[in-house]
CSV table of C-alpha atoms and ligand atoms in Angstrom, one decimal:
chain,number,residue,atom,x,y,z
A,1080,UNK,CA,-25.3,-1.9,-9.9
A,1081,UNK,CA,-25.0,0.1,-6.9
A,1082,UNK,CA,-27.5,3.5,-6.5
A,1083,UNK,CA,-25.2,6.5,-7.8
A,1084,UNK,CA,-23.3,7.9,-5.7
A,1085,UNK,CA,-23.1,5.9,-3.0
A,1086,UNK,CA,-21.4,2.3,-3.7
A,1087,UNK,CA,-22.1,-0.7,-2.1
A,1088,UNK,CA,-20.8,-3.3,-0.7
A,1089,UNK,CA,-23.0,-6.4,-0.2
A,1090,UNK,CA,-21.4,-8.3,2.9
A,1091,UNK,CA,-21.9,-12.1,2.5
A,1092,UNK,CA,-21.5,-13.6,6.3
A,1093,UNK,CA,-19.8,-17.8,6.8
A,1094,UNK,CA,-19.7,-19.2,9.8
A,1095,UNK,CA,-16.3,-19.4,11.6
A,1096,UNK,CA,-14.7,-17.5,14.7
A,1097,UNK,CA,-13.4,-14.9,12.8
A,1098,UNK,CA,-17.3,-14.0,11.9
A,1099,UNK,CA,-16.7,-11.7,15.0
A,1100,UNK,CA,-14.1,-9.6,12.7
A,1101,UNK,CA,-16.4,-8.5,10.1
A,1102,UNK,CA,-18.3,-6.1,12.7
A,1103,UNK,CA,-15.4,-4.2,12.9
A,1104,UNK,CA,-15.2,-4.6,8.8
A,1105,UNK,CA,-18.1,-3.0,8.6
A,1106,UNK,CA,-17.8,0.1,10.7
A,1107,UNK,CA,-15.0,0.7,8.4
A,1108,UNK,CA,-16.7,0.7,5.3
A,1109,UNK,CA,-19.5,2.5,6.6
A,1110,UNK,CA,-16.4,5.7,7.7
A,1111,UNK,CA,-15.8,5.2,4.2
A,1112,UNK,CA,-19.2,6.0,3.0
A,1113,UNK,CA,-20.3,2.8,1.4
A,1114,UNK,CA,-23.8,0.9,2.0
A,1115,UNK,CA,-23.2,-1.8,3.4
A,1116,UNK,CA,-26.1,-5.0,3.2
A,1117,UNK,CA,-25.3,-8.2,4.7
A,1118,UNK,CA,-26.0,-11.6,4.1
A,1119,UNK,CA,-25.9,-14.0,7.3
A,1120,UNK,CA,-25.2,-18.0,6.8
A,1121,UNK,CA,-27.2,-19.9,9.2
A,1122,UNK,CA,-23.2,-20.5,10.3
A,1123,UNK,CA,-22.4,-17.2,10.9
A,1124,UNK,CA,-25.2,-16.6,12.7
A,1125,UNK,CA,-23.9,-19.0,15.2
A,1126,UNK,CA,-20.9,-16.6,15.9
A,1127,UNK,CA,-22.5,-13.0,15.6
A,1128,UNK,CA,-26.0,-11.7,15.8
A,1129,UNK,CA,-28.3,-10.2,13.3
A,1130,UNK,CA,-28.9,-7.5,15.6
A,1131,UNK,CA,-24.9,-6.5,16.4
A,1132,UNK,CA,-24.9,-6.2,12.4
A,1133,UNK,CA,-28.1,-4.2,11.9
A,1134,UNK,CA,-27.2,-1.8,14.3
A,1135,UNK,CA,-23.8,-1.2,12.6
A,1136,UNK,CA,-24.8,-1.3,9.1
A,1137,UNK,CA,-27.8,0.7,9.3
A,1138,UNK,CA,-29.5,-2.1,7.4
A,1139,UNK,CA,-31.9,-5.1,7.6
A,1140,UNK,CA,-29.9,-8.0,7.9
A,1141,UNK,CA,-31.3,-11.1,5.1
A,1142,UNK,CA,-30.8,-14.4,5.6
A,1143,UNK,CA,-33.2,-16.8,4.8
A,1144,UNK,CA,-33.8,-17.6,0.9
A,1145,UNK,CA,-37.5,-18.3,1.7
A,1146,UNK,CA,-38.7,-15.1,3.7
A,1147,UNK,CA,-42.0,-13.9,2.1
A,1148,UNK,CA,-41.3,-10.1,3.9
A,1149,UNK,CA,-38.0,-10.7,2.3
A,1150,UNK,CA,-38.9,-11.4,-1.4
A,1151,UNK,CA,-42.0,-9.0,-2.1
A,1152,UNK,CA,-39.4,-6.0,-0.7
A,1153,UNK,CA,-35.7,-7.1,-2.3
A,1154,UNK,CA,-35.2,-10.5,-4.2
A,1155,UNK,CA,-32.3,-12.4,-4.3
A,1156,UNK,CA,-31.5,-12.2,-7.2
A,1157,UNK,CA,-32.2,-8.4,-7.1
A,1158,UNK,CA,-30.4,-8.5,-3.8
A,1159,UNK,CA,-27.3,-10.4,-5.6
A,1160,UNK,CA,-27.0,-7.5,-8.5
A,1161,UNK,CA,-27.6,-4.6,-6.1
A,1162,UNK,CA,-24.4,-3.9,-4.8
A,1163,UNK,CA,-20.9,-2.8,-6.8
A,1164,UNK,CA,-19.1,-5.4,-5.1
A,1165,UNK,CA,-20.0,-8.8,-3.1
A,1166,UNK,CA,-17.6,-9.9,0.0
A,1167,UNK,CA,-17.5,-13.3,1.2
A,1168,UNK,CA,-15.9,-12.6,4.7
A,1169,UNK,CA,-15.1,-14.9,6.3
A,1170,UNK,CA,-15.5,-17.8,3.6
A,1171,UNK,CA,-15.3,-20.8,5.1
A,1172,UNK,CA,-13.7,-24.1,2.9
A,1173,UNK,CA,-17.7,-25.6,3.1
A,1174,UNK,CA,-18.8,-22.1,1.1
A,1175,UNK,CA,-15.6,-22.1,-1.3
A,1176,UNK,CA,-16.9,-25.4,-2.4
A,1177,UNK,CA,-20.2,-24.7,-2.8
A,1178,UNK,CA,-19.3,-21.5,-4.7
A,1179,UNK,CA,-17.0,-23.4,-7.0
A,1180,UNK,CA,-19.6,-26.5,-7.7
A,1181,UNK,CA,-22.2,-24.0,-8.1
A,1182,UNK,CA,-24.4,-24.7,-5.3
A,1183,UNK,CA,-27.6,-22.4,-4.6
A,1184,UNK,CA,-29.2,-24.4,-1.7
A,1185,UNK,CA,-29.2,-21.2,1.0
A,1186,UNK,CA,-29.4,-17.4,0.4
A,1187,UNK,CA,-25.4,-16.5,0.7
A,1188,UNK,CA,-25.1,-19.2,-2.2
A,1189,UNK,CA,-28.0,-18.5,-4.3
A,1190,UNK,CA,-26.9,-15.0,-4.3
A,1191,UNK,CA,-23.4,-15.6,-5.4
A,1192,UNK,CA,-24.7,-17.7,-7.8
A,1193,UNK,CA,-27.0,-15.0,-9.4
A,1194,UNK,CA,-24.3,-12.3,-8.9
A,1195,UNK,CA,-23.2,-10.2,-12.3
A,1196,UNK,CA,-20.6,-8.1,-10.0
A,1197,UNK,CA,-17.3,-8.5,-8.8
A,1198,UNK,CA,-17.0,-10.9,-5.8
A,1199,UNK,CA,-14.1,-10.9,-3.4
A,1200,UNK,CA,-13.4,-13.9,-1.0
A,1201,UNK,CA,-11.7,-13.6,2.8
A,1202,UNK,CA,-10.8,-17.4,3.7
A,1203,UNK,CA,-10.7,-18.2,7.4
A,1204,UNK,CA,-10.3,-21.7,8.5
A,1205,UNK,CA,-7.4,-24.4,10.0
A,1206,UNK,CA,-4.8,-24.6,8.3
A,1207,UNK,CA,-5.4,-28.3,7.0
A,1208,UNK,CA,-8.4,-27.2,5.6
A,1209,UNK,CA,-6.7,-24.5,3.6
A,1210,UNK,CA,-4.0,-26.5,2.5
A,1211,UNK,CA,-6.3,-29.4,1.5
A,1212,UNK,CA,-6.0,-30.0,-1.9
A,1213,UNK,CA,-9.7,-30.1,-2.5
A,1214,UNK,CA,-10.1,-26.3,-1.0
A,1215,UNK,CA,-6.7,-25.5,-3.1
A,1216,UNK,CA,-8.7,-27.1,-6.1
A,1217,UNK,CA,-11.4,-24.9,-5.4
A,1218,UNK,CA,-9.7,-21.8,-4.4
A,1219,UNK,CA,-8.1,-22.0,-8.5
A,1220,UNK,CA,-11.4,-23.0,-10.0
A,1221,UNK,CA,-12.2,-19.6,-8.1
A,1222,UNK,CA,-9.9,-17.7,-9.2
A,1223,UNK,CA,-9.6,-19.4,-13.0
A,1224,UNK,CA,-13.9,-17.3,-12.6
A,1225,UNK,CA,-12.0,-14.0,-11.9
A,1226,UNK,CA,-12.8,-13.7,-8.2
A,1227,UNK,CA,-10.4,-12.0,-6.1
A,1228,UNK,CA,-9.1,-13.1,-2.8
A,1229,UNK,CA,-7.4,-11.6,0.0
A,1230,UNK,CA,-5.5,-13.5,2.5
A,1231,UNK,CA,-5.8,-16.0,4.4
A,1232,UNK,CA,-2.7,-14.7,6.4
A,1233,UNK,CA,-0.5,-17.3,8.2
A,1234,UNK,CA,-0.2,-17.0,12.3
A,1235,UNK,CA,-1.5,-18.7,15.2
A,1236,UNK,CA,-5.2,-19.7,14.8
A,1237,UNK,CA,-8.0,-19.8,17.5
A,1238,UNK,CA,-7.6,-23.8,17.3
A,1239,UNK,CA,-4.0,-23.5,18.5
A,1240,UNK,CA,-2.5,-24.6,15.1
A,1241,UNK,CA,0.2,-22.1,13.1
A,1242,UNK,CA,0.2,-21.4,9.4
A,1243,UNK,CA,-1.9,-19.8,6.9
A,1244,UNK,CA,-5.8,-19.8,7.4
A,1245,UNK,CA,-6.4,-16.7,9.4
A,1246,UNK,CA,-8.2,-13.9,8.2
A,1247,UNK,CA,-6.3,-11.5,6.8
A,1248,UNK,CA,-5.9,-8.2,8.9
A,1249,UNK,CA,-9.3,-5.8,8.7
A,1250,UNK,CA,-7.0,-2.9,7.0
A,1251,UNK,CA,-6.1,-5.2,4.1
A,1252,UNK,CA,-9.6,-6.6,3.6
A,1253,UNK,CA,-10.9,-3.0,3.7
A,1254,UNK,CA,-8.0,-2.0,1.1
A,1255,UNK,CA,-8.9,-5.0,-1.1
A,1256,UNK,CA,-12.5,-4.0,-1.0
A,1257,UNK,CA,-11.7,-0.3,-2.1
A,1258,UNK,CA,-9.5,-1.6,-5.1
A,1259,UNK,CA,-12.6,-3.8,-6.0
A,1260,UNK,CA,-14.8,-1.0,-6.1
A,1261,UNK,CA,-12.0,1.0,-8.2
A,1262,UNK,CA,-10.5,-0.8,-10.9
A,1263,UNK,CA,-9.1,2.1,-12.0
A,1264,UNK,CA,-7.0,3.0,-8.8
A,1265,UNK,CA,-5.2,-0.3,-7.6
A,1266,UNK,CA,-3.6,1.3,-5.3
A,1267,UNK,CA,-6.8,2.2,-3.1
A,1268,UNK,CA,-6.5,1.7,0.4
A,1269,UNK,CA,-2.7,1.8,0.4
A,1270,UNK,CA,-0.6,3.7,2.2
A,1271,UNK,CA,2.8,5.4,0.7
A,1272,UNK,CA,5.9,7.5,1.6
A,1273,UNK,CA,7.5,9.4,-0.6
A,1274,UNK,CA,10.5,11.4,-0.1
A,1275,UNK,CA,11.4,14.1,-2.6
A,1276,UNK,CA,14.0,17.0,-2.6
A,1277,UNK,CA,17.5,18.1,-1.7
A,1278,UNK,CA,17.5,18.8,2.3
A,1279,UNK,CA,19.8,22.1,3.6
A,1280,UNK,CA,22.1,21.5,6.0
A,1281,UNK,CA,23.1,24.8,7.8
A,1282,UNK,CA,26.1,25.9,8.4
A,1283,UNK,CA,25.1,29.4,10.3
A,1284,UNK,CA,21.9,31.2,10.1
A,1285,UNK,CA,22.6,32.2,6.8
A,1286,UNK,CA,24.5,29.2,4.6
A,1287,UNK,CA,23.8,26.0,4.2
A,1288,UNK,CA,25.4,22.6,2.5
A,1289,UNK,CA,22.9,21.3,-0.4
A,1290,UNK,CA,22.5,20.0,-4.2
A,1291,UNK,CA,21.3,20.1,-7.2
A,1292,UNK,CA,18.1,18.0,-6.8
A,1293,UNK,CA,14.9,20.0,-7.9
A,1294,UNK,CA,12.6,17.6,-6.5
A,1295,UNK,CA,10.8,16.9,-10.2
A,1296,UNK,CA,11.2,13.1,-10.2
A,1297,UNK,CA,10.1,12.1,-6.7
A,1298,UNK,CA,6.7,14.8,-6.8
A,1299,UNK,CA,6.2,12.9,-10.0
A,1300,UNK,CA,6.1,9.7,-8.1
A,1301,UNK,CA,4.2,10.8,-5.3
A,1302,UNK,CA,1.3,12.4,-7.8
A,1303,UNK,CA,1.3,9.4,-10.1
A,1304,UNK,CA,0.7,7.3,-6.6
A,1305,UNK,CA,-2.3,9.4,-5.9
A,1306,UNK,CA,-3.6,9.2,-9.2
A,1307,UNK,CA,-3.3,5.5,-8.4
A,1308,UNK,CA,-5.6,6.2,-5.3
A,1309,UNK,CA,-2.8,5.7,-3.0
A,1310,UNK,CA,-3.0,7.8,0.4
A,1311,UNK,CA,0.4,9.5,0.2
A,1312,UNK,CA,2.7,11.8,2.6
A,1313,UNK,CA,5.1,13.5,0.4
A,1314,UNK,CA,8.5,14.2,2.9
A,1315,UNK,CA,10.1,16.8,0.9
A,1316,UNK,CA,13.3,19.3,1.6
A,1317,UNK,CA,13.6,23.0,0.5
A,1318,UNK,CA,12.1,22.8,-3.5
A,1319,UNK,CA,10.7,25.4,-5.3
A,1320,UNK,CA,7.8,23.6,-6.7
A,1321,UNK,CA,4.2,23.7,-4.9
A,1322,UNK,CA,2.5,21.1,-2.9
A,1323,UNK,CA,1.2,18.7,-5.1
A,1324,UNK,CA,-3.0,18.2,-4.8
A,1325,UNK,CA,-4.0,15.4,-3.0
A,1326,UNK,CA,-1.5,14.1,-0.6
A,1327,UNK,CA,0.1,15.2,2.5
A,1328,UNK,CA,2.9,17.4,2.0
A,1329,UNK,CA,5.1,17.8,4.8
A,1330,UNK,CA,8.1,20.4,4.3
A,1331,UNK,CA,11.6,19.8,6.2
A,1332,UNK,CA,15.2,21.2,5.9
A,1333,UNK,CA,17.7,18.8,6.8
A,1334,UNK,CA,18.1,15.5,6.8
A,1335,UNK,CA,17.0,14.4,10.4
A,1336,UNK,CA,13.9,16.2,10.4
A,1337,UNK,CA,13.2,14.2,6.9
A,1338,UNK,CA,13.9,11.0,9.2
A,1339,UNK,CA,11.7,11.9,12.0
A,1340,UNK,CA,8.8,13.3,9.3
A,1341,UNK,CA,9.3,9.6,7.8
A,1342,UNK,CA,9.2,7.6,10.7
A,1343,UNK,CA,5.9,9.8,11.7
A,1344,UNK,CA,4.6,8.4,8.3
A,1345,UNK,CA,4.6,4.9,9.1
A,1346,UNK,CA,3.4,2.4,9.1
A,1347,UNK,CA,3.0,2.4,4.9
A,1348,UNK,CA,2.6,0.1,2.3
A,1349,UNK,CA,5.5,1.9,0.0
A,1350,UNK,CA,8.4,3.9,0.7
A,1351,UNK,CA,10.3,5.7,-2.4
A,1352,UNK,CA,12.8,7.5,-1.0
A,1353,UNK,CA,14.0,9.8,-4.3
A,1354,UNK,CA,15.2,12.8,-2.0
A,1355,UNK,CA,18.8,13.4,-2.1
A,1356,UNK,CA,19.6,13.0,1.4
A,1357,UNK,CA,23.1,15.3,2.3
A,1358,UNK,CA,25.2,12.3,3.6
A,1359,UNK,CA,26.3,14.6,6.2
A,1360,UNK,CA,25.7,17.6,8.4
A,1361,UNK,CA,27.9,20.4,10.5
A,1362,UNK,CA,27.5,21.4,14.4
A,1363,UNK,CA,25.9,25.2,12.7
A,1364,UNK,CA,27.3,28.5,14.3
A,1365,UNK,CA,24.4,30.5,16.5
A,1366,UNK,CA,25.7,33.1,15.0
A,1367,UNK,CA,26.9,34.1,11.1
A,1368,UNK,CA,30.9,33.0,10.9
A,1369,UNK,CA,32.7,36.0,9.9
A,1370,UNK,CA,35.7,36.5,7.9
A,1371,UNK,CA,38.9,37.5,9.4
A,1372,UNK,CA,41.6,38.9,7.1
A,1373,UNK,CA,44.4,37.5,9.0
A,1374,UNK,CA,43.0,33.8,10.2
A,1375,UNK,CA,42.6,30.8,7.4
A,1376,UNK,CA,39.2,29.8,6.0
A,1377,UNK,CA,37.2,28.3,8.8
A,1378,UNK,CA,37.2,24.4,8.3
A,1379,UNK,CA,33.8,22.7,8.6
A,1380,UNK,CA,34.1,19.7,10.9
A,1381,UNK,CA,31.1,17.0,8.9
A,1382,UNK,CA,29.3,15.1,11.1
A,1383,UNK,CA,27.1,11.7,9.4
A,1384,UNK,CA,23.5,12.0,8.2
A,1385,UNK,CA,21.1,9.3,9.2
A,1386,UNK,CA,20.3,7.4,6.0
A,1387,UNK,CA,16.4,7.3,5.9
A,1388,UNK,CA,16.3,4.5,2.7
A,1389,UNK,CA,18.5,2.4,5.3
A,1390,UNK,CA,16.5,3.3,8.2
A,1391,UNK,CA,13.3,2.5,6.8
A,1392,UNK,CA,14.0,-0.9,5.2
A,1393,UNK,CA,15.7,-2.9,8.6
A,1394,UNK,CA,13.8,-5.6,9.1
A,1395,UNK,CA,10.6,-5.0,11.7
A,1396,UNK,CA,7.1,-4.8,11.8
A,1397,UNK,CA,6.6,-1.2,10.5
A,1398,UNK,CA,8.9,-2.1,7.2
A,1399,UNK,CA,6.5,-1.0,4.6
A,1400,UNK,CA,6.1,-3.8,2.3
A,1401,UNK,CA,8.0,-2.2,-0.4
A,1402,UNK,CA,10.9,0.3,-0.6
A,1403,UNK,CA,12.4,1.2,-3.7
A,1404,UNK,CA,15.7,3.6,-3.4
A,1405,UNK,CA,17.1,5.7,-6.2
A,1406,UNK,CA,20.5,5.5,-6.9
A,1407,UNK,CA,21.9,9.0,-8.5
A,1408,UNK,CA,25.7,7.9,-9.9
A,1409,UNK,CA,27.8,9.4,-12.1
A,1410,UNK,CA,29.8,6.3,-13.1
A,1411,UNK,CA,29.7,2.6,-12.9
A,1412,UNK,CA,25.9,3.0,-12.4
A,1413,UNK,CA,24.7,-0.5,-12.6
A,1414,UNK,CA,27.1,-1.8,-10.5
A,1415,UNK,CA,27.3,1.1,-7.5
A,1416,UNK,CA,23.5,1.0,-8.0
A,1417,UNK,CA,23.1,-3.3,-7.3
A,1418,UNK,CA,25.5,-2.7,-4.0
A,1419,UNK,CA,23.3,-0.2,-3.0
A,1420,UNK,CA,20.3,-2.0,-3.2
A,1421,UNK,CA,22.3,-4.6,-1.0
A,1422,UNK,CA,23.8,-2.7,1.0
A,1423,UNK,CA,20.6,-0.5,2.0
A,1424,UNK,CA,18.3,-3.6,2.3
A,1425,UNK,CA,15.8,-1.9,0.0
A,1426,UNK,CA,14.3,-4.0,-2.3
A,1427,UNK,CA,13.9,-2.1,-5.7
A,1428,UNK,CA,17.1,1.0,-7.0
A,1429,UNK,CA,16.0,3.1,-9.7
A,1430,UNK,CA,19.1,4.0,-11.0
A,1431,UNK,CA,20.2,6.2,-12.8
A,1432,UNK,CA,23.6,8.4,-14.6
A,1433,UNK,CA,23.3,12.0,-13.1
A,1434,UNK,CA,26.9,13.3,-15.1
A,1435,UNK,CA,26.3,16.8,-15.9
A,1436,UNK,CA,26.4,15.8,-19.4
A,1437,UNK,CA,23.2,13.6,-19.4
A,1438,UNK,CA,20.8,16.9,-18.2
A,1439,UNK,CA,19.1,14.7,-15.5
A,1440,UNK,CA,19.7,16.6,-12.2
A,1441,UNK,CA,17.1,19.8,-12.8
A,1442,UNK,CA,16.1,18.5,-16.4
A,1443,UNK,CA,12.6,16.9,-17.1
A,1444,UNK,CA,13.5,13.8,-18.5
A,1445,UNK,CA,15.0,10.6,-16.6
A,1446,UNK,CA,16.8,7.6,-18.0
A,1447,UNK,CA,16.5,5.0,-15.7
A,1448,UNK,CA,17.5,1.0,-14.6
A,1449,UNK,CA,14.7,-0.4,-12.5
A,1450,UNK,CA,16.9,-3.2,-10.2
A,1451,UNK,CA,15.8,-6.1,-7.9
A,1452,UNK,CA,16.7,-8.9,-6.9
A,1453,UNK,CA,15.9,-10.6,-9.8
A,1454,UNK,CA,18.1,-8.5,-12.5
A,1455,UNK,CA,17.9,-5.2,-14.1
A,1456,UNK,CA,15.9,-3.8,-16.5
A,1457,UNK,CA,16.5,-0.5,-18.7
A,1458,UNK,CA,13.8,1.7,-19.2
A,1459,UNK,CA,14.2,4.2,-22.6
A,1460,UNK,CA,14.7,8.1,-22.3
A,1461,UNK,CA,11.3,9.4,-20.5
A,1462,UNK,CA,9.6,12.3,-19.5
A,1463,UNK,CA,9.8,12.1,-15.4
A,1464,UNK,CA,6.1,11.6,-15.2
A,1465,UNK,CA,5.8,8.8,-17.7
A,1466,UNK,CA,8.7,7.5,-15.0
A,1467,UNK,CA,6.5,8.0,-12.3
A,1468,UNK,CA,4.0,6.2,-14.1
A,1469,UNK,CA,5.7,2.9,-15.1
A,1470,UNK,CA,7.1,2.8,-11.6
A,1471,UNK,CA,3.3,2.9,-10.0
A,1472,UNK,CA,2.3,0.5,-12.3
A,1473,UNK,CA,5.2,-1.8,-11.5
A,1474,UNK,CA,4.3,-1.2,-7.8
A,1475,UNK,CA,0.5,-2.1,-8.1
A,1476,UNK,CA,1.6,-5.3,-10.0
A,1477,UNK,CA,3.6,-6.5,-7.2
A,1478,UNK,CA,1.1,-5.6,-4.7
A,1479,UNK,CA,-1.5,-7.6,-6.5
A,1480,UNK,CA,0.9,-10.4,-6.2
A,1481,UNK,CA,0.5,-12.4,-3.1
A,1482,UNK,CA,4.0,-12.0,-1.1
A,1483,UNK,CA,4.0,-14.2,2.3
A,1484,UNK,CA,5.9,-12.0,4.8
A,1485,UNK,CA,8.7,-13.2,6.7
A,1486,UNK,CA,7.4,-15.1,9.9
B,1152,CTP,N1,19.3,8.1,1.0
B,1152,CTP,C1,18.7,8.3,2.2
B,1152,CTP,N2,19.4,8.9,3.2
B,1152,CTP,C2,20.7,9.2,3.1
B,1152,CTP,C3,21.3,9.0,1.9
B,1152,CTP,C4,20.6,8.5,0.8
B,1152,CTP,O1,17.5,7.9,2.3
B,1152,CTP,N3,21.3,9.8,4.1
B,1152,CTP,C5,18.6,7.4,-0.1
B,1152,CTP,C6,18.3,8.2,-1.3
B,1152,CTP,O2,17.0,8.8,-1.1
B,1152,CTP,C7,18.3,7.2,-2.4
B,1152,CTP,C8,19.4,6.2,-1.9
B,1152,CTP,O3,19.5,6.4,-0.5
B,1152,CTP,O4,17.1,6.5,-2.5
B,1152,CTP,C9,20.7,6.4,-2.6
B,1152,CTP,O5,21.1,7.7,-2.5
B,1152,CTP,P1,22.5,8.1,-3.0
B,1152,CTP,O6,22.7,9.6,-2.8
B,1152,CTP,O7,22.6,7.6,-4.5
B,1152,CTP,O8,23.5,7.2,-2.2
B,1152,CTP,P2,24.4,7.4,-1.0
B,1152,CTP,O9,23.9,6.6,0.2
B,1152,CTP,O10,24.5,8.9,-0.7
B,1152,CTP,O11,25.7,6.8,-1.5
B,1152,CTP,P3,26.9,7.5,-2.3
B,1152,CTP,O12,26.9,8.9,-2.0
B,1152,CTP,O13,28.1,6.8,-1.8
B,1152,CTP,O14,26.6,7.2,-3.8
């Protein structure tokens, strides 16, 4: 295993156009601070040079199982057990079936035959190839072994044909390969917006329209999503807590600076929005109104709010993957809470009964109704955090889970 502190990554090389990709791959990892070693097929070689990879991974490239020079410095099989995590990108359909029959006939496949680490595959090939039911057969004997895939994507390939085959996108691969090399945080590598708070709307320099959120549940979230090893931008409004370690707090007022702080976020994996967004705002005086014994109260002319949770879930290609809502009701809660969800285009409302009597607004504890579109399900009375927790670990779930995107 690895050497310490730096973890390593040993890059297994098929042949295939997107071959060209994995230069760019490993640039990445190398900003990330992980050794990089690579393995070149005798097909990959055909689409990128030894040399183009040396020089970016700072390391000799290996590719022949019989090299002498090769053997008395690093042998394959020390080679194969060297590194915290192997990636076969791009894996052709020829080395997924050598890797499920168990074939050792050239380095890549010797070494992933000798491997004790994790491996994770990239596919790349024609479609047909892909949907052929002897790779499909050999993508679940795979899997069945406990190695992880990620992608292939579906879009137009370099022969002209449309559908899934193509290698998935060099941010999810390097994502996938950070949640390899941390079990522990399966949210590595993913991006997510949280927003948290009340916002102020003013009314003059001095007054302002807000409520009674404190902000608790939705810096729970966002530090539970870090924990997770999520990169996170926290979009919170006025609160009286601090900024949470480890994220990117960015403090606004109202609720269209909260919008425009959001949209800056993007693009992001996951969007919570848990901030209690004022639904509206006034034109605010310059100057502070002033009361006239003789004239009537002034009236306060409300003008609409952008809703962010609405904002951020129309359909397009910075949609992050998943946005849950929160529904706050204080009756009728399942029901106002499904519309929403509906009505918003969100995918998940956490919902839950804010009536003064149940202490949630301001208290610690949070009694909530996760919804999708498959049902409802009630969570018991829980501290916020242990919230925040089952919701992150719901999240990673469903990120694990392969979920084509619209076309
Ligand atoms: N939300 C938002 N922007 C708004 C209003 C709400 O992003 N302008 C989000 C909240 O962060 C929450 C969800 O929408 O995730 C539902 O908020 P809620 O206040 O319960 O709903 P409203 O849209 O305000 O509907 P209503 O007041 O009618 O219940």
């Amino acid at each position: 295993m690895g050497d310490g502190a730096t973890r390593s990554v040993l890059l297994v090389v098929g042949g295939g156009i997107a071959a060209y990709k994995t230069l760019e791959l490993i640039r990445r990892l190398r900003e990330h601070g992980l050794r990089v070693r690579t393995v070149l097929t005798d097909a990959g070689a055909r689409f990128v040079t030894p040399m183009s990879i040396q020089a970016l991974s700072g390391e000799r490239v290996f590719s022949d199982l019989f090299s002498l020079t090769d053997e008395s410095e690093m042998g394959h099989i020390a080679l194969s057990r060297s590194s915290n995590l192997v990636v076969v990108c791009p894996a052709t359909a020829d080395l997924l079936a050598r890797m499920a029959t168990g074939l050792a006939g050239d380095l890549a496949t010797t070494v992933l035959l000798a491997t004790d680490t994790p491996v994770l595959v990239a596919p790349a090939m024609n479609v047909r190839m892909w949907t052929h039911a002897a790779t499909q057969a050999n993508v679940a004997t795979l899997r069945a072994r406990g190695v992880a895939f990620v992608g292939p994507e579906s879009g137009l390939m370099a022969c002209n044909e449309s559908g899934p085959g193509r290698l998935a996108e060099t941010d999810a691969i390097l994502a996938a390969i950070l949640r390899g090399l941390s079990p522990d945080r399966p949210l590595a590598g993913r991006r997510a917006l949280v927003t948290a708070g009340p916002t102020h709307e003013p009314i003059d320099p001095v007054r302002y329209i807000a409520n009674r959120s404190s902000g608790m549940q939705g810096y729970a979230i966002a530090e539970a999503l870090a924990a997770a090893g999520a990169d996170v931008t926290l979009v919170s409004g006025p609160t009286t807590l601090p900024d949470p370690a480890g994220m990117h707090t960015v403090r606004v007022e109202t609720a269209r600076d909260m919008l425009d702080a959001c949209r800056h976020a993007l693009p992001c994996d996951i969007a919570v929005c848990t901030a209690a967004v004022a639904d509206w705002h006034v034109a605010p005086a310059t100057q502070k109104i002033k009361k006239t014994a003789d004239a009537a109260p002034p009236a306060l002319q409300l003008l609409p709010n952008p809703d962010i949770l609405a904002t951020l879930s129309q359909p397009g290609p910075t949609r992050p993957g998943l946005i849950i809502g929160f529904a706050a009701e204080t009756e009728h809660v399942l029901a106002h809470a499904t519309t929403k969800r509906e009505r918003k285009g969100c995918d998940w409302i956490v919902a839950n009964d804010v009536s003064p009597g149940t202490g949630i607004m301001g208290g610690t504890e949070n009694e909530v109704t996760l919804i999708d579109a498959a049902g409802c399900e009630h969570w018991p009375r829980l501290d916020k955090t242990q919230v925040a927790h089952r919701l992150v670990a719901r999240i990673a779930t469903f990120l694990q889970t392969p979920h084509p995107k619209p076309e």
